[in-house]
Structures are given as structure tokens and as C-alpha cells.
N, CA and C atoms as an extended XYZ file, in Angstrom:
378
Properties=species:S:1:pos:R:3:atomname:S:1:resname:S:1:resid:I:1 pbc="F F F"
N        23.099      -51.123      -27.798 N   UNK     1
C        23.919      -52.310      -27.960 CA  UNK     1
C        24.767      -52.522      -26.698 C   UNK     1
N        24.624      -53.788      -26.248 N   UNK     2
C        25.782      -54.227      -25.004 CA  UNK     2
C        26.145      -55.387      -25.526 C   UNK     2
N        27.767      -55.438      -25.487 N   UNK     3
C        28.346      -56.286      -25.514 CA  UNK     3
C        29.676      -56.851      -24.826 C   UNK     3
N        29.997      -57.670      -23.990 N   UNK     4
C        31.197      -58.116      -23.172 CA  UNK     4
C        32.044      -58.904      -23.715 C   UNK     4
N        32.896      -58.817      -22.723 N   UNK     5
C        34.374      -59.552      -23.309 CA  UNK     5
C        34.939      -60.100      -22.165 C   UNK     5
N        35.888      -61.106      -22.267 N   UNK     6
C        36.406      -61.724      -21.503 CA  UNK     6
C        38.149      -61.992      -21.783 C   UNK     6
N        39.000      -62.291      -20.521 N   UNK     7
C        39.838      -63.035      -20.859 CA  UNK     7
C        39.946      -64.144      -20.598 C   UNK     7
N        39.310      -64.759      -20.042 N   UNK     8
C        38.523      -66.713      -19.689 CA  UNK     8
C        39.724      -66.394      -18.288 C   UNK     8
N        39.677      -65.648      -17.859 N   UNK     9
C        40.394      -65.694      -16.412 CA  UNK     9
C        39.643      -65.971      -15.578 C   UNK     9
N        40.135      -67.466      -14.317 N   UNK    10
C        39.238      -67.798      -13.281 CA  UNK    10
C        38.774      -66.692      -12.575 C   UNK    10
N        39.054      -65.344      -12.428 N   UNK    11
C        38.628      -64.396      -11.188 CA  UNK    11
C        36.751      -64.108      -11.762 C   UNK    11
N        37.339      -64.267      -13.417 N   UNK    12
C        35.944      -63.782      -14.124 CA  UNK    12
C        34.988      -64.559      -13.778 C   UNK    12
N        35.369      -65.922      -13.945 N   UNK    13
C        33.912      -66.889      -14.050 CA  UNK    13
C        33.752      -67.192      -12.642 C   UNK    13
N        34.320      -66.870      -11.251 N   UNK    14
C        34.181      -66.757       -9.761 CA  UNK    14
C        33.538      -65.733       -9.450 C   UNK    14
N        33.806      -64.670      -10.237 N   UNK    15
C        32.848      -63.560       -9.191 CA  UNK    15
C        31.737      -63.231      -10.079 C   UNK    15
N        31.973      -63.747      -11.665 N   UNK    16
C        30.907      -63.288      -12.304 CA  UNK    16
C        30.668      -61.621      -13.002 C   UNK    16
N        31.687      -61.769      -13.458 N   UNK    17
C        31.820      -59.931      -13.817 CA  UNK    17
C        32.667      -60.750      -15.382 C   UNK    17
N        32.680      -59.276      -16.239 N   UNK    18
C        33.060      -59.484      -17.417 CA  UNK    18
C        34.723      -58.278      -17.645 C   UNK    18
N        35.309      -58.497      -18.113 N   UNK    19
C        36.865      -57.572      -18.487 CA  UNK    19
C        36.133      -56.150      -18.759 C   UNK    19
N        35.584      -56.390      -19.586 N   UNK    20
C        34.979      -55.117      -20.362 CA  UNK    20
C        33.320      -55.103      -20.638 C   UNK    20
N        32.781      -53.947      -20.905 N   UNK    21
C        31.573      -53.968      -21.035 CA  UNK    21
C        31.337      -53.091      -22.420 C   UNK    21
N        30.911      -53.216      -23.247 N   UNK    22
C        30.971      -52.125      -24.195 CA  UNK    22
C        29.390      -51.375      -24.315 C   UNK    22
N        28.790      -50.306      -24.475 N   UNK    23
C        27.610      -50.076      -24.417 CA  UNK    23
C        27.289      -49.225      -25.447 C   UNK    23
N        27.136      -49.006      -26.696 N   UNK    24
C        26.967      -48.328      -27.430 CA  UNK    24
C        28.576      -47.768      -28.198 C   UNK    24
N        28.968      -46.367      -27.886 N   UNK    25
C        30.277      -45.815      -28.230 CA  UNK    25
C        31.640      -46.061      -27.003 C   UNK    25
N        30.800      -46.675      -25.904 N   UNK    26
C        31.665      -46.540      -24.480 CA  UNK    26
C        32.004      -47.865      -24.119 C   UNK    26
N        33.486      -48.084      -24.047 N   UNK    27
C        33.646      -49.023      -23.138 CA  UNK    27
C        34.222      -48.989      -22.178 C   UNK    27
N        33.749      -49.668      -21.102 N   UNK    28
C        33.849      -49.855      -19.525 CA  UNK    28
C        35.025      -51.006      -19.421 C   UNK    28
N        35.957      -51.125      -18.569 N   UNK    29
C        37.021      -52.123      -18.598 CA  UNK    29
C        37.317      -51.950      -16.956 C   UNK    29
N        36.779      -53.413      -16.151 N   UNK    30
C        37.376      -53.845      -15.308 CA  UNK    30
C        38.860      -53.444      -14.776 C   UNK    30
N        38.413      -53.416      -13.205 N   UNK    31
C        40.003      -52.989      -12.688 CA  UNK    31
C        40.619      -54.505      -12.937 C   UNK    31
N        41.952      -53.950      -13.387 N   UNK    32
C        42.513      -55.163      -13.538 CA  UNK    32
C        44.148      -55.099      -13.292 C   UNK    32
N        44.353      -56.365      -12.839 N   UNK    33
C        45.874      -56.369      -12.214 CA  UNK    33
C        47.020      -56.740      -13.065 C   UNK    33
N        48.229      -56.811      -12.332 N   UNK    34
C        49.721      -57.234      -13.559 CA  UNK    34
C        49.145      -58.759      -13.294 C   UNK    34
N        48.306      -59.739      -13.125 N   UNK    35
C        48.085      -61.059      -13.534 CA  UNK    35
C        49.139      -61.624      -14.876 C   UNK    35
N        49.717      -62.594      -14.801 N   UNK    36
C        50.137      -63.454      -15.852 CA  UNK    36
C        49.303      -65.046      -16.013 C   UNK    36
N        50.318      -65.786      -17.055 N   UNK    37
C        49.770      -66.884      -16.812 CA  UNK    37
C        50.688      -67.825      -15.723 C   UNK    37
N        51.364      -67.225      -15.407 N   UNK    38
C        52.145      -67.335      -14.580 CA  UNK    38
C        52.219      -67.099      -13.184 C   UNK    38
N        51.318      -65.945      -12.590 N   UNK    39
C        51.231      -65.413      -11.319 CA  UNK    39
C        51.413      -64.179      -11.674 C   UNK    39
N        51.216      -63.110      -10.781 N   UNK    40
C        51.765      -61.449      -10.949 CA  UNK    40
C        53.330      -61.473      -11.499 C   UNK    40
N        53.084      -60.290      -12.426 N   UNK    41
C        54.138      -60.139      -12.875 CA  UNK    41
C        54.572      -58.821      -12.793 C   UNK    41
N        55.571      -58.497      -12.562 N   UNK    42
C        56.549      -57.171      -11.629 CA  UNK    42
C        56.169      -57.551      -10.519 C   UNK    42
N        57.671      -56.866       -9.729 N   UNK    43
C        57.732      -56.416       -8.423 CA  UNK    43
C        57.489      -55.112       -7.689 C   UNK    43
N        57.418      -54.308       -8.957 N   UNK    44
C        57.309      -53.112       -8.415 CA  UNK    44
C        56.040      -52.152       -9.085 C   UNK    44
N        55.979      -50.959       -8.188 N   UNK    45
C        54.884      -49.920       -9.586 CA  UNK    45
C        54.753      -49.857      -10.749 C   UNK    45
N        55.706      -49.380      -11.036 N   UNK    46
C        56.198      -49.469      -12.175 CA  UNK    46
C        56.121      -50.736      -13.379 C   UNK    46
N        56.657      -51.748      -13.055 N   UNK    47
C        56.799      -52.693      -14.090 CA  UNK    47
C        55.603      -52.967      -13.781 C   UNK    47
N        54.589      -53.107      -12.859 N   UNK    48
C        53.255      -53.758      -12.824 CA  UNK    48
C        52.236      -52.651      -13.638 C   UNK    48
N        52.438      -51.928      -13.441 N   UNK    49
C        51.728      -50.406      -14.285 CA  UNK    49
C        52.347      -50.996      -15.425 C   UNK    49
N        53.232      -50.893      -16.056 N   UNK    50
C        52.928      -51.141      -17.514 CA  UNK    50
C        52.946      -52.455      -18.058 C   UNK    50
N        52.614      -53.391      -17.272 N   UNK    51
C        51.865      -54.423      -17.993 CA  UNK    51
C        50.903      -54.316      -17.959 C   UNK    51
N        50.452      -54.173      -16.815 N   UNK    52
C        48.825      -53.613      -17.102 CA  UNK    52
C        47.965      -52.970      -18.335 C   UNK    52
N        48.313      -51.964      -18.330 N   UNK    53
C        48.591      -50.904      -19.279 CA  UNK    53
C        48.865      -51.967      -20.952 C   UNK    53
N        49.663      -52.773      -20.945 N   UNK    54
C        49.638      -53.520      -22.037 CA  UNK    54
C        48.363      -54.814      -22.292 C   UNK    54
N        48.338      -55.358      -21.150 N   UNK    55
C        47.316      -56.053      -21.067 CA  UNK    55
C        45.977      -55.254      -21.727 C   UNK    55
N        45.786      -54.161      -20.685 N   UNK    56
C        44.854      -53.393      -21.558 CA  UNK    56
C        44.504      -52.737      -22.793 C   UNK    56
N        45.728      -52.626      -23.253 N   UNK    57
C        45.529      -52.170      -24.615 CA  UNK    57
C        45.064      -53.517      -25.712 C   UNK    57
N        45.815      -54.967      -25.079 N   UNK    58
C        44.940      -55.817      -25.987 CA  UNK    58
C        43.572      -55.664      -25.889 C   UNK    58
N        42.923      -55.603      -24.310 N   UNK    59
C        41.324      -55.253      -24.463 CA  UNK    59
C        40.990      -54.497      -25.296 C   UNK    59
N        41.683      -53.170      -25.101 N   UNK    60
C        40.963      -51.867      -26.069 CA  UNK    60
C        40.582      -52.438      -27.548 C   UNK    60
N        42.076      -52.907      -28.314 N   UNK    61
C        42.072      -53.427      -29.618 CA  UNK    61
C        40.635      -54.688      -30.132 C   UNK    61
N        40.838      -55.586      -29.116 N   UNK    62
C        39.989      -56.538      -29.138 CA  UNK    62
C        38.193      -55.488      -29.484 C   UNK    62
N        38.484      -54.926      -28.757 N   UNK    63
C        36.920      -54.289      -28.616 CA  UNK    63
C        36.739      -52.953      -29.787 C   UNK    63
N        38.265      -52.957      -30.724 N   UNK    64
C        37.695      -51.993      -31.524 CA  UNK    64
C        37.949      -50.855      -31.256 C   UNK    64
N        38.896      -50.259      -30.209 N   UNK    65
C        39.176      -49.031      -29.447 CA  UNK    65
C        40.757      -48.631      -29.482 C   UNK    65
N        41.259      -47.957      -29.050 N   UNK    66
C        42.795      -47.837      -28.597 CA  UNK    66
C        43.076      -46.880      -27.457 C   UNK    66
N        44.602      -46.883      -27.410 N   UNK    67
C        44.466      -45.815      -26.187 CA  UNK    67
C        43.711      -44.419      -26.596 C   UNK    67
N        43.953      -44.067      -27.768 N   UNK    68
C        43.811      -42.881      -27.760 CA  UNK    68
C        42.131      -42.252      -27.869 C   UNK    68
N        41.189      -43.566      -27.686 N   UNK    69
C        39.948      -43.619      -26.748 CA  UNK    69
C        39.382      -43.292      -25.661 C   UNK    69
N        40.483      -43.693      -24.757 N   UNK    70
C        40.493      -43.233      -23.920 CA  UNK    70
C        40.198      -41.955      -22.891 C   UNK    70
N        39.119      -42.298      -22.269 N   UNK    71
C        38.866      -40.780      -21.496 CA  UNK    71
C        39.042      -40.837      -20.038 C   UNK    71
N        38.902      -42.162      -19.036 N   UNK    72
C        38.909      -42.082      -17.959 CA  UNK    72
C        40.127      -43.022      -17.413 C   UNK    72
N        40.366      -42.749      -16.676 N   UNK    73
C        41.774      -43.642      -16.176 CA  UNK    73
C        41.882      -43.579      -14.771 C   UNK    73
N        41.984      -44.791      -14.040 N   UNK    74
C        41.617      -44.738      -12.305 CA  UNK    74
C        42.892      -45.665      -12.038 C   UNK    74
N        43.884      -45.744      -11.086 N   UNK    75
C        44.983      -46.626      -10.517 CA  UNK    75
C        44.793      -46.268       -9.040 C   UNK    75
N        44.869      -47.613       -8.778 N   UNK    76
C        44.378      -48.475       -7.664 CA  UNK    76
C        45.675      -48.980       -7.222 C   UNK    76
N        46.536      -47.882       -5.790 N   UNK    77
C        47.252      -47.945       -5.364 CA  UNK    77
C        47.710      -48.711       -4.362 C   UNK    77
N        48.794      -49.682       -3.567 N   UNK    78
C        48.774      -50.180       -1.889 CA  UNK    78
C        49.434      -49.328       -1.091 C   UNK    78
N        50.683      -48.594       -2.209 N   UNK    79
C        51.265      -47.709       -1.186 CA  UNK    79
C        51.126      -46.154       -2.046 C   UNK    79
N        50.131      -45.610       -1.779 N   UNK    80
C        50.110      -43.793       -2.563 CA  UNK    80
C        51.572      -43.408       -2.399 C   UNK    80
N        52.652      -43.400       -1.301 N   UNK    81
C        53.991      -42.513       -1.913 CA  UNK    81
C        54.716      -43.300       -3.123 C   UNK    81
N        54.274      -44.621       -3.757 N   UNK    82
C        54.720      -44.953       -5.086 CA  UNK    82
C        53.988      -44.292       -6.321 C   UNK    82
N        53.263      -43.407       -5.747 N   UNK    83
C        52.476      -42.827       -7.136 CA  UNK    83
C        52.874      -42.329       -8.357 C   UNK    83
N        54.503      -41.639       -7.959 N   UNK    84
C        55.580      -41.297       -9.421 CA  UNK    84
C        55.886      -42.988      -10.436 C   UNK    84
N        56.048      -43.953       -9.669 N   UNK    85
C        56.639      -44.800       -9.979 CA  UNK    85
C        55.248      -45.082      -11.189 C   UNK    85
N        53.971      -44.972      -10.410 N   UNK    86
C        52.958      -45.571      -11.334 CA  UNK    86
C        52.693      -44.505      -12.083 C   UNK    86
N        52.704      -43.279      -12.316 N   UNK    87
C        52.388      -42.074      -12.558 CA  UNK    87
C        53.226      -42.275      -14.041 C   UNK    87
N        54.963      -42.470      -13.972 N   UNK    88
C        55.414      -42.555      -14.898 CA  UNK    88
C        55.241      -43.269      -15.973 C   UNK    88
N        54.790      -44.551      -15.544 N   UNK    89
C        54.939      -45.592      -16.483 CA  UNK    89
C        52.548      -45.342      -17.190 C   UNK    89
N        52.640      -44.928      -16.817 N   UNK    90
C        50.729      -44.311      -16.803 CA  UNK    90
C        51.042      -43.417      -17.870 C   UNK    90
N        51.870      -41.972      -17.379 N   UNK    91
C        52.185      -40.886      -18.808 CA  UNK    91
C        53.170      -41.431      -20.068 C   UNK    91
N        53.911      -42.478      -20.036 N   UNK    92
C        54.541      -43.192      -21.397 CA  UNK    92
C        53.196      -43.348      -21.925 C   UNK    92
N        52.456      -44.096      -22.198 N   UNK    93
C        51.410      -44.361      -23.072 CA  UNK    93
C        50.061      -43.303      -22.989 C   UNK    93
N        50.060      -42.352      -21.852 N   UNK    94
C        48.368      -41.264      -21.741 CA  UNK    94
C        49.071      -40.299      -22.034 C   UNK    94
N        50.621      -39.590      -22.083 N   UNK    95
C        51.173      -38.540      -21.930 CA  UNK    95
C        50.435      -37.492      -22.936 C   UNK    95
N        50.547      -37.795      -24.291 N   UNK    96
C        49.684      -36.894      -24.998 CA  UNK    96
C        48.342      -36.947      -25.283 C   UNK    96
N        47.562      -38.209      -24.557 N   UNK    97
C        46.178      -38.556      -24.525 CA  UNK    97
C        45.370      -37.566      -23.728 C   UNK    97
N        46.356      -37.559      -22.559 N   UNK    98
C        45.261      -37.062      -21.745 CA  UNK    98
C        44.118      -37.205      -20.575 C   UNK    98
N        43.520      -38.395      -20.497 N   UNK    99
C        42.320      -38.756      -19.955 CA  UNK    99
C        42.453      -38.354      -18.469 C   UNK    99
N        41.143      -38.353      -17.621 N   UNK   100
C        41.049      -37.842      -16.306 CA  UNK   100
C        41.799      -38.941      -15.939 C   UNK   100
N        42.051      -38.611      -14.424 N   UNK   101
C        42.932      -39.475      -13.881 CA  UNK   101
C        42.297      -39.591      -12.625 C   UNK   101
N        42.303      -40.764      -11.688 N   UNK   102
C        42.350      -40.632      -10.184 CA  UNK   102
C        43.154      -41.806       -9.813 C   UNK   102
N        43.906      -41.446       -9.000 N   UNK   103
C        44.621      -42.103       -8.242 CA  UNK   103
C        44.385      -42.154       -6.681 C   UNK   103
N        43.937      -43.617       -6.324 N   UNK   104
C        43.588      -43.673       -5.028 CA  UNK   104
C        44.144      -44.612       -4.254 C   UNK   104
N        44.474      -44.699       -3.061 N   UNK   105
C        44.726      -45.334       -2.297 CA  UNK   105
C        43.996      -46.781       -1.352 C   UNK   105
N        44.536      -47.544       -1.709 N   UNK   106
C        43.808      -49.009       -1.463 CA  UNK   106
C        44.664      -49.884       -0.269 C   UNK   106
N        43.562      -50.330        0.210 N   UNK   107
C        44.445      -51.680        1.176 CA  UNK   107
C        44.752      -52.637        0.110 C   UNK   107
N        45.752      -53.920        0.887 N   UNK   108
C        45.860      -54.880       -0.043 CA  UNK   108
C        45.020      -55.631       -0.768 C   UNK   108
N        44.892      -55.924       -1.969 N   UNK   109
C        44.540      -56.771       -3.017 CA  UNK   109
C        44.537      -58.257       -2.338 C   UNK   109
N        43.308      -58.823       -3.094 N   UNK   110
C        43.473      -60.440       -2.225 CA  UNK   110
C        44.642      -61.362       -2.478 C   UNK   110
N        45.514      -60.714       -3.644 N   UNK   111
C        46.968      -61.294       -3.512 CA  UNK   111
C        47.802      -60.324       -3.033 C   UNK   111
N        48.997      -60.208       -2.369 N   UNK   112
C        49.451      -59.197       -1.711 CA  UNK   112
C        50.723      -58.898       -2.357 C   UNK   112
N        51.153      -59.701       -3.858 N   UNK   113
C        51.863      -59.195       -4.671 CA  UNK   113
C        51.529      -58.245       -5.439 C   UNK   113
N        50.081      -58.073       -5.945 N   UNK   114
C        49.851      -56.930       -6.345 CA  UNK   114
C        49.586      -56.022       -5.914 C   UNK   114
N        50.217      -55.055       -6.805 N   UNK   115
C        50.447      -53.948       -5.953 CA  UNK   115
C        49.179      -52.430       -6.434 C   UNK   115
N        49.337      -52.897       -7.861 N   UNK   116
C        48.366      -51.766       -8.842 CA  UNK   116
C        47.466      -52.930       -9.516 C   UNK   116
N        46.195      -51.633       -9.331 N   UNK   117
C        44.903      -51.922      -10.367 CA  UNK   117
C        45.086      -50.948      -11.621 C   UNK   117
N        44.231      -51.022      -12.568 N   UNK   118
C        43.886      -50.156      -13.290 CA  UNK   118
C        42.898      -50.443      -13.773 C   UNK   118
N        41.256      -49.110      -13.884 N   UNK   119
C        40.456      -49.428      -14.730 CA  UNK   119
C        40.281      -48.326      -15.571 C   UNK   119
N        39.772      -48.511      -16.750 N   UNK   120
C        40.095      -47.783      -17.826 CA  UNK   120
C        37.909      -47.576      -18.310 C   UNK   120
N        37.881      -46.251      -18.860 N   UNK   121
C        36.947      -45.865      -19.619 CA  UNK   121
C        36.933      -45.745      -20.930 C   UNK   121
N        36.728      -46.030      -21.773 N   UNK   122
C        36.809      -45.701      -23.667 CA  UNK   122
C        35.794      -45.191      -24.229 C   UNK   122
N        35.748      -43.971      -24.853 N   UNK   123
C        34.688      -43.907      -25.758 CA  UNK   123
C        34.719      -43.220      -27.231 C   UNK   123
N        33.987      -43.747      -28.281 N   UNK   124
C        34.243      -43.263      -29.637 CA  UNK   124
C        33.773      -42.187      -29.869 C   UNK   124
N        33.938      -41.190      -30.807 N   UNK   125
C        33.381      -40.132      -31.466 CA  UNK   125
C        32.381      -40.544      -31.683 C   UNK   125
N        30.974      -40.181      -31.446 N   UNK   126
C        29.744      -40.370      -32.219 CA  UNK   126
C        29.672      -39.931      -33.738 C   UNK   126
């Protein structure tokens, strides 16, 4: 079984990629930014990490999942010495989850307010 999801966000129907991918017990979820309907929202690691992070958890729900699905977790940094800032607001909601982590270091994003990505892995108990 494959099935996708969307948030009808222009980046989606421009480059042609989907939010999430679900494939059986696993879902795959697009790196994705503090986007609003508004423009980016936070200024900093931190507040942009956990919207994110909220944003995503509507995906998870939508698709039938939650955090505590969760197995893989990747943040998509501009400046790596903010990594506590994103680190913190990452362990409020994974702290007793768990999932792998990588944190890597990125040039700027094609908007240069954002600052963090996040893409997320999910998968169910068989």
C-alpha cells in the first residue's frame, strides 16, 4: 500500500513532491520548515523547531501515527552552534521517545528566514 498526503502548499505542487509518503507500516515525511500562512514563523531555533515539530505532529495524526511512532528524526541546521537551541525544543516532545537523530549542517534555505528543517520517519508495530 502507498499512500500520500499533502498540505496544498505551493512548494508541493512546484516541485512536485508530496508532505508525506506512507508505505505499508512506514511513514516518510518531507523536510519541512516553520512555514505559516503567513510567512516563516519564529526568529529563532528554537521557536522555529517547535513549530515545526507541531506542524508535524498534525501530519503524523492525519496519517494515523503520533510522535510516539516515531523512529527517525533528521534537523536541518544554517548555523550547527544553535544546535542546543534546536536540540531543546526537539527533546520536549522525543525526550522519552527516543528516535535516531542527525543533525546536520546546511547552507541557507531558499528563504533565508528559515533557519531549521525537519524530516521525520514513522513506523507502526507490525
Amino acid at each position: 500500500m502507498r499512500k500520500t498526503y499533502g498540505t496544498g502548499s505551493v512548494w508541493e505542487q512546484t516541485l512536485g513532491y508530496s508532505r508525506a509518503v506512507q508505505v505499508d507500516n512506514t511513514l516518510f515525511i518531507s523536510a519541512t520548515a516553520a512555514s505559516g500562512p503567513d510567512g516563516i514563523v519564529g526568529d529563532d531555533f528554537y521557536s522555529q523547531t517547535k513549530y515545526i515539530l507541531e506542524k508535524l505532529g498534525a501530519v503524523l495524526e492525519e496519517a494515523g501515527f503520533s510522535y510516539g511512532d516515531v523512529v527517525q528524526s533528521k534537523l536541518y541546521l544554517t548555523d550547527i552552534s544553535k544546535w542546543e537551541d534546536a536540540g531543546r525544543a526537539h527533546g520536549e516532545v522525543f525526550g522519552e521517545i527516543r528516535p535516531t537523530l542527525a543533525l546536520v549542517h546546511v547552507l541557507p534555505f531558499l528563504d533565508s528566514k528559515m533557519l531549521v528543517e525537519i524530516e521525520l520517519v514513522a513506523q507502526k508495530s507490525a
